[in-house]
Short mmCIF file of C-alpha atoms in Angstrom, two decimals:
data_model
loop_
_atom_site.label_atom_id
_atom_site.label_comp_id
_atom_site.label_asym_id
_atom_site.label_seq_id
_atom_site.Cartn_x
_atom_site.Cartn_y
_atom_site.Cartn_z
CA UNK A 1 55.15 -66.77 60.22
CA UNK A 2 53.79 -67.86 56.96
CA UNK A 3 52.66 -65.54 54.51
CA UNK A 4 49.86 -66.71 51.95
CA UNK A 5 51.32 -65.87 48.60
CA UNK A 6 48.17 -63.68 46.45
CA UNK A 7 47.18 -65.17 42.87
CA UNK A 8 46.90 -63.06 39.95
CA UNK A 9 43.53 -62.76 39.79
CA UNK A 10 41.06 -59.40 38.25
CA UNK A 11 38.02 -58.53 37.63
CA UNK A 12 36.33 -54.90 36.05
CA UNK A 13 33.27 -54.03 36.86
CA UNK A 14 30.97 -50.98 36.75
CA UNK A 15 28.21 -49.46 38.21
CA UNK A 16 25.14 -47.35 37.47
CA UNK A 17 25.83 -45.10 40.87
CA UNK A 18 29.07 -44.33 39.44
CA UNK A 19 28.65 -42.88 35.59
CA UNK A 20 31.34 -43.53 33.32
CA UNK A 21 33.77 -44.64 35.91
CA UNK A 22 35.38 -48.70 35.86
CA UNK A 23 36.22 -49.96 38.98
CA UNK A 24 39.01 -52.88 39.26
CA UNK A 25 38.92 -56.11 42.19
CA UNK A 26 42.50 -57.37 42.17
CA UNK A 27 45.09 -59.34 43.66
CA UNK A 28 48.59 -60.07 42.22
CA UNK A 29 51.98 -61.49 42.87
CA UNK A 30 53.54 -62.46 39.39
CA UNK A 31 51.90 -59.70 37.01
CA UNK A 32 53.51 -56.10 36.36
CA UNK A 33 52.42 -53.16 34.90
CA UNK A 34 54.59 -51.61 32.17
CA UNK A 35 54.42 -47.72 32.15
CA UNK A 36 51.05 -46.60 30.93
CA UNK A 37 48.89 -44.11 31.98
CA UNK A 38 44.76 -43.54 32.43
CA UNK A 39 42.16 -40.97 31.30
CA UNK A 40 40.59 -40.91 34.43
CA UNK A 41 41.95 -40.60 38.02
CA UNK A 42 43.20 -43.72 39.78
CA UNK A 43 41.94 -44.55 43.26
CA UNK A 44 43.36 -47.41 44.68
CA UNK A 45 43.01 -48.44 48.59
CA UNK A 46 45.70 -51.47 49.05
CA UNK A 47 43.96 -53.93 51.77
CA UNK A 48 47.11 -56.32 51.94
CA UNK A 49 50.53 -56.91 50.92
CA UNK A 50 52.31 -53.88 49.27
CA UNK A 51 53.18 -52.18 46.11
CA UNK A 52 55.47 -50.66 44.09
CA UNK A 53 55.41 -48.03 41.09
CA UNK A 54 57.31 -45.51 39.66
CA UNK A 55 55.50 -41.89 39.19
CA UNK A 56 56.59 -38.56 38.44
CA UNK A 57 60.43 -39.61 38.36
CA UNK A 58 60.28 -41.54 41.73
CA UNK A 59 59.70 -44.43 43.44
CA UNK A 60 56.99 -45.67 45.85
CA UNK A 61 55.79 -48.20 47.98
CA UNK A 62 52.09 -48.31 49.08
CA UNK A 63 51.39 -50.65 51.81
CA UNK A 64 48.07 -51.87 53.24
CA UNK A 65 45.93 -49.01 54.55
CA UNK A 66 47.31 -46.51 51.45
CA UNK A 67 46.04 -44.92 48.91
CA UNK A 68 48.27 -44.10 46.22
CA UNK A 69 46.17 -41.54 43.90
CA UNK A 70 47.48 -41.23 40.33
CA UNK A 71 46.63 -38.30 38.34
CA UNK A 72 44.78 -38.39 34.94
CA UNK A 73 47.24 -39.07 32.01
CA UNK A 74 50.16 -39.49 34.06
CA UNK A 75 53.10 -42.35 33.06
CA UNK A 76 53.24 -45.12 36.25
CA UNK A 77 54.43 -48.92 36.46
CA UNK A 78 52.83 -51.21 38.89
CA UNK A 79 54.38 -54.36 40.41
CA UNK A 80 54.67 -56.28 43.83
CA UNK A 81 56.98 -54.58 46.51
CA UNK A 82 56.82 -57.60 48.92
CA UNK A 83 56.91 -61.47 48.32
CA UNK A 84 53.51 -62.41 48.76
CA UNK A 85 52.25 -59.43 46.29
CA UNK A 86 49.51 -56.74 47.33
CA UNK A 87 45.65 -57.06 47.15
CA UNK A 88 43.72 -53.94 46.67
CA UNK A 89 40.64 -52.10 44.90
CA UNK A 90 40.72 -49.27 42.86
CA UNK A 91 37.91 -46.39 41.18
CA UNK A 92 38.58 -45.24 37.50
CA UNK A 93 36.71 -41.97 37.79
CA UNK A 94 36.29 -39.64 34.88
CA UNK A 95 37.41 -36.52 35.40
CA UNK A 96 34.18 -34.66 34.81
CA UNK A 97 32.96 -36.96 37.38
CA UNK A 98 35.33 -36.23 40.18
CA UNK A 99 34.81 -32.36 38.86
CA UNK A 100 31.13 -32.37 39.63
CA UNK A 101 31.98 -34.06 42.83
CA UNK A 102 34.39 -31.09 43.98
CA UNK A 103 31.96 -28.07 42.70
CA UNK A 104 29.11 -29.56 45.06
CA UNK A 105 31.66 -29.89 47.98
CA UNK A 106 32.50 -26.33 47.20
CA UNK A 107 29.32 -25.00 46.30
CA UNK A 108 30.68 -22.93 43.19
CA UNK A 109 32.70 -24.23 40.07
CA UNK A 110 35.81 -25.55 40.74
CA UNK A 111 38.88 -25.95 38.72
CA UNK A 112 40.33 -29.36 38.04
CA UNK A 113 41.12 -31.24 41.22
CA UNK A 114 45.14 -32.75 41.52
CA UNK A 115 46.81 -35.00 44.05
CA UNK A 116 50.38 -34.89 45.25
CA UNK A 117 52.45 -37.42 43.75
CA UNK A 118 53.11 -38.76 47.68
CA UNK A 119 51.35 -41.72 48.87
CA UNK A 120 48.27 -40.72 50.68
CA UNK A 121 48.31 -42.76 54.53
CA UNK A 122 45.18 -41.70 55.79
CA UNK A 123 43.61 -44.77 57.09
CA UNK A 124 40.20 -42.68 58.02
CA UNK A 125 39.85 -42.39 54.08
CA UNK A 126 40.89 -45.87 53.25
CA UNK A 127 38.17 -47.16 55.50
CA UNK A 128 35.71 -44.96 53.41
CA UNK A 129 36.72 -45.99 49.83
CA UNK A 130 36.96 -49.32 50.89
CA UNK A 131 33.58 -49.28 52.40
CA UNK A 132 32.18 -47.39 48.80
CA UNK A 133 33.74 -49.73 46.44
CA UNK A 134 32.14 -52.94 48.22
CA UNK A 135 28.86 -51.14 48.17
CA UNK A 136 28.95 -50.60 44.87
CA UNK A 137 30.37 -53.84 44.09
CA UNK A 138 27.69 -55.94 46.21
CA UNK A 139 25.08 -54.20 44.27
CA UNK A 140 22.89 -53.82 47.01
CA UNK A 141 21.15 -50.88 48.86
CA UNK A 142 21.50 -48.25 45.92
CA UNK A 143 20.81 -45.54 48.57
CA UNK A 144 23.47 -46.56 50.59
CA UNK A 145 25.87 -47.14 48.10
CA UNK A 146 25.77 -43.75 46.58
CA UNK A 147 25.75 -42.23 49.58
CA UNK A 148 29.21 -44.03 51.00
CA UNK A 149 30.34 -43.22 47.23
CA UNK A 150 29.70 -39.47 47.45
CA UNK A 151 31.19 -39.34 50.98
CA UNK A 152 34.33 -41.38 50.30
CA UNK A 153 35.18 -39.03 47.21
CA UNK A 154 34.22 -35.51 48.68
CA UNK A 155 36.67 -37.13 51.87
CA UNK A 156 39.42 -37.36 49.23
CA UNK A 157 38.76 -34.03 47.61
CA UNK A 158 38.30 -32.28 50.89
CA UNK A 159 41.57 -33.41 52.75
CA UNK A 160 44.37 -34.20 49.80
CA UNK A 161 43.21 -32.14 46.55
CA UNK A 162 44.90 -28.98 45.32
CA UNK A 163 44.25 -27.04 42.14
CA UNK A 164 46.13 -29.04 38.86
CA UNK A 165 49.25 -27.07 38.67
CA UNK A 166 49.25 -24.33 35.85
CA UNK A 167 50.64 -25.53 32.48
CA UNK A 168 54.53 -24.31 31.84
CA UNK A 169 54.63 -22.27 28.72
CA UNK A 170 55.19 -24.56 25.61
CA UNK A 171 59.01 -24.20 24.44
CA UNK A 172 60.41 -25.17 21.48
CA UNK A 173 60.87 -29.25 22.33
CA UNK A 174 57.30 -29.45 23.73
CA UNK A 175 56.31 -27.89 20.17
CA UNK A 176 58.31 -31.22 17.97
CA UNK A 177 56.77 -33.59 21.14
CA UNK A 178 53.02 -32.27 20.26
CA UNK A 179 53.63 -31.99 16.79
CA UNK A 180 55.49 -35.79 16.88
CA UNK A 181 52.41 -37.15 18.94
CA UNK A 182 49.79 -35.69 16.16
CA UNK A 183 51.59 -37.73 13.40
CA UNK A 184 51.35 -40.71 15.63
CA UNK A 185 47.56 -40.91 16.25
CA UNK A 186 46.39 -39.46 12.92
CA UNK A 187 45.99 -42.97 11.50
CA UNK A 188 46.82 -45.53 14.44
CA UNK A 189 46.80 -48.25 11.41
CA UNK A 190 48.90 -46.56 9.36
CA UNK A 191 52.88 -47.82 9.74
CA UNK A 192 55.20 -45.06 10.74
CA UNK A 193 59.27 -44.85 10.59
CA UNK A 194 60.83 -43.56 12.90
CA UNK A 195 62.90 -41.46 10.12
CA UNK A 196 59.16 -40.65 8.88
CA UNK A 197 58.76 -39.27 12.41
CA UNK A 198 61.96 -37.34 12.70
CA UNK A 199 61.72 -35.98 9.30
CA UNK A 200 58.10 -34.37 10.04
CA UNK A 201 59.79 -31.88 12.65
CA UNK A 202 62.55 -31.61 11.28
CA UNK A 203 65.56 -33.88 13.45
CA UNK A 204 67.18 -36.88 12.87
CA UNK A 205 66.03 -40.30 13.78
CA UNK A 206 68.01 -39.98 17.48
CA UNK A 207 67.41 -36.50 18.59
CA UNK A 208 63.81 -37.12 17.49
CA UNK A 209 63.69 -40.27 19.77
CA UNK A 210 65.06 -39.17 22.50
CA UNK A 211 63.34 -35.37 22.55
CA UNK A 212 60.18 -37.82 22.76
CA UNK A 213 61.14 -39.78 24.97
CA UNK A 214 62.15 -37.19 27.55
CA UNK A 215 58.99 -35.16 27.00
CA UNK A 216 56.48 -38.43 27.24
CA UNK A 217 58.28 -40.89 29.18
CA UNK A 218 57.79 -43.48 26.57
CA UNK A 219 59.70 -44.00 23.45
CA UNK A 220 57.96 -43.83 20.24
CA UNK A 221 56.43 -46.92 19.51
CA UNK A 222 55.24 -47.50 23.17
CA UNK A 223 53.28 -44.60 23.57
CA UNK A 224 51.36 -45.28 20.35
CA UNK A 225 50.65 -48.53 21.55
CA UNK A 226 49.62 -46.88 25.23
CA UNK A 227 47.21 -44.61 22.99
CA UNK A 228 45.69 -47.68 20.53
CA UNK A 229 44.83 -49.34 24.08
CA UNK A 230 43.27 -45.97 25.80
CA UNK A 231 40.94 -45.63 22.28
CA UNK A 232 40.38 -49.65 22.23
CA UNK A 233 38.82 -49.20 25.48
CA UNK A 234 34.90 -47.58 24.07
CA UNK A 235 34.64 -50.05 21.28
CA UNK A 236 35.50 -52.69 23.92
CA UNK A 237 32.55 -51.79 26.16
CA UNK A 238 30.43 -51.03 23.29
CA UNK A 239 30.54 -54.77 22.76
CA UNK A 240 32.66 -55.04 19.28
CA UNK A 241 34.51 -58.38 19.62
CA UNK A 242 38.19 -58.48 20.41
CA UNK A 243 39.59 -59.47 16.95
CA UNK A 244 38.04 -56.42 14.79
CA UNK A 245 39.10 -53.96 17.93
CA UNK A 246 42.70 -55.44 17.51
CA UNK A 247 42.62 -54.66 13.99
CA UNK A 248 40.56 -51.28 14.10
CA UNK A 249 43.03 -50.24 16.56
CA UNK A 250 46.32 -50.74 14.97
CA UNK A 251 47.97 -54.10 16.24
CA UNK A 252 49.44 -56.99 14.16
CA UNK A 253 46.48 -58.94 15.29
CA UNK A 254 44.50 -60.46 18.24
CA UNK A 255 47.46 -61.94 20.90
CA UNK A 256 49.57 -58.91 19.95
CA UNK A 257 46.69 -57.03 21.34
CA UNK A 258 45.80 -58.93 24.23
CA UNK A 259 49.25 -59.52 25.06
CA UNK A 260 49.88 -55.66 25.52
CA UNK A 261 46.07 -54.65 27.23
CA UNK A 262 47.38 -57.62 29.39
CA UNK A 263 50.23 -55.63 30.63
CA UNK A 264 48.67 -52.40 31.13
CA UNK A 265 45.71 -53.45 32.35
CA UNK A 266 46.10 -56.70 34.11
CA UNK A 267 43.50 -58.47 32.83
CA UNK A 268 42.74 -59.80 28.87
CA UNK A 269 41.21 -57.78 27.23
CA UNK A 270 37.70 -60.02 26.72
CA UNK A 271 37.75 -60.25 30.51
CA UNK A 272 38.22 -56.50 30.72
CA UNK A 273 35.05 -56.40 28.76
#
């Protein structure tokens, strides 16, 4: 049996029904995701083919029918876990958003909803999102599309959500990450050494690198560049053209920019726009 191979093809879109929250239409075989992470939840529903991703230390495979919830700010990697790739659709949806959402189900304020790191297979609840992101997407009914919205996320919340886990008391490491991540976004244009780095908490250049690494995921110089695309992202939808956001944001210039929103975020950054 022949298997159509998928393009690499995107699109982001948004929607009044849904405030704040991008939504992403996607198939891909060739692309990957390098490690990056997302301010808002990620709700994918994979319709075909499969993929793969690291998260939380392991690896997964979501296959057609999953939904592979990632957590806001949390590392993952994205790539194609069977030859002909994986199509899917996923919500972006801000956490105060998915908040709201949870305190209504509820009926009293809630604290911050988490997933599991495990896939989700519940194919009752893929048929749902699925159903609310074409709504949304076809722009019709507005009526109906909120209401498959509201029911697709308060399905989610009601079956798979737990409280977010309580934060570990900061030791000493956390303390240099924290105080290591501060010197990195205080001027995102600024150059910084990595013996500039080291020397503001303290270690040398290779316990400082690899005390980050282990507390972020990322070394150094990636995670700054994960956090000049995150901020990129309002001056982006705001309208400001591609070239000053490159420079505003810290990059060399425009195709160093687009080459790494490319890789996070599958799509160019004017198309993203």
């Amino acid at each position: 049996m022949t298997v159509n191979r998928f393009s690499d093809s995107a699109r982001y879109w948004r929607s009044p029904l849904a405030p704040g929250a991008d939504m992403l239409t996607a198939e891909y075989h060739d692309h990957s995701f390098t490690p990056h992470w997302h301010d808002a939840y990620t709700v994918p529903v994979i319709e075909a083919g499969a993929e793969c991703y690291d998260y939380r230390g392991s690896h997964y495979v979501a296959e057609a029918g999953s939904v592979p919830v990632i957590n806001p700010g949390e590392l993952h990697t994205g790539a194609r876990a069977v030859d002909a790739g994986w199509r899917y659709r996923v919500f972006y949806l801000p956490v105060e958003f998915v908040q709201s959402i949870a305190s209504e189900v509820s009926g009293r304020a809630e604290p911050l909803p988490w997933f599991p790191a495990e896939i989700i297979r519940d194919g009752d609840l893929a048929r749902r999102l699925a159903l609310a992101h074409r709504a949304l997407e076809a722009g019709g009914d507005p009526l109906a599309a909120e209401t498959a919205l509201l029911d697709a996320l308060s399905t989610l919340l009601a079956r798979h959500a737990s409280e977010r886990p309580s934060v570990r008391q900061i030791g000493s490491d956390a303390v240099r990450a924290e105080a290591m991540k501060a010197r990195l976004t205080d001027d995102l244009t600024a150059p910084v050494t990595l013996a500039e780095l080291a020397a503001s908490v303290g270690l040398s250049t290779f316990h400082a690198a690899r005390l980050f690494t282990r507390e972020t995921g990322l070394a150094p110089h990636a995670w700054r560049n994960q956090m000049r695309l995150t901020r990129s992202l309002g001056a982006l939808r705001a309208g400001v053209s591609v070239t000053e956001v490159a420079a505003a944001s810290g990059f060399t210039d425009q195709s160093h920019f687009t080459r790494h929103f490319k890789r996070a975020f599958g799509v160019p950054p004017g198309r993203w726009r």
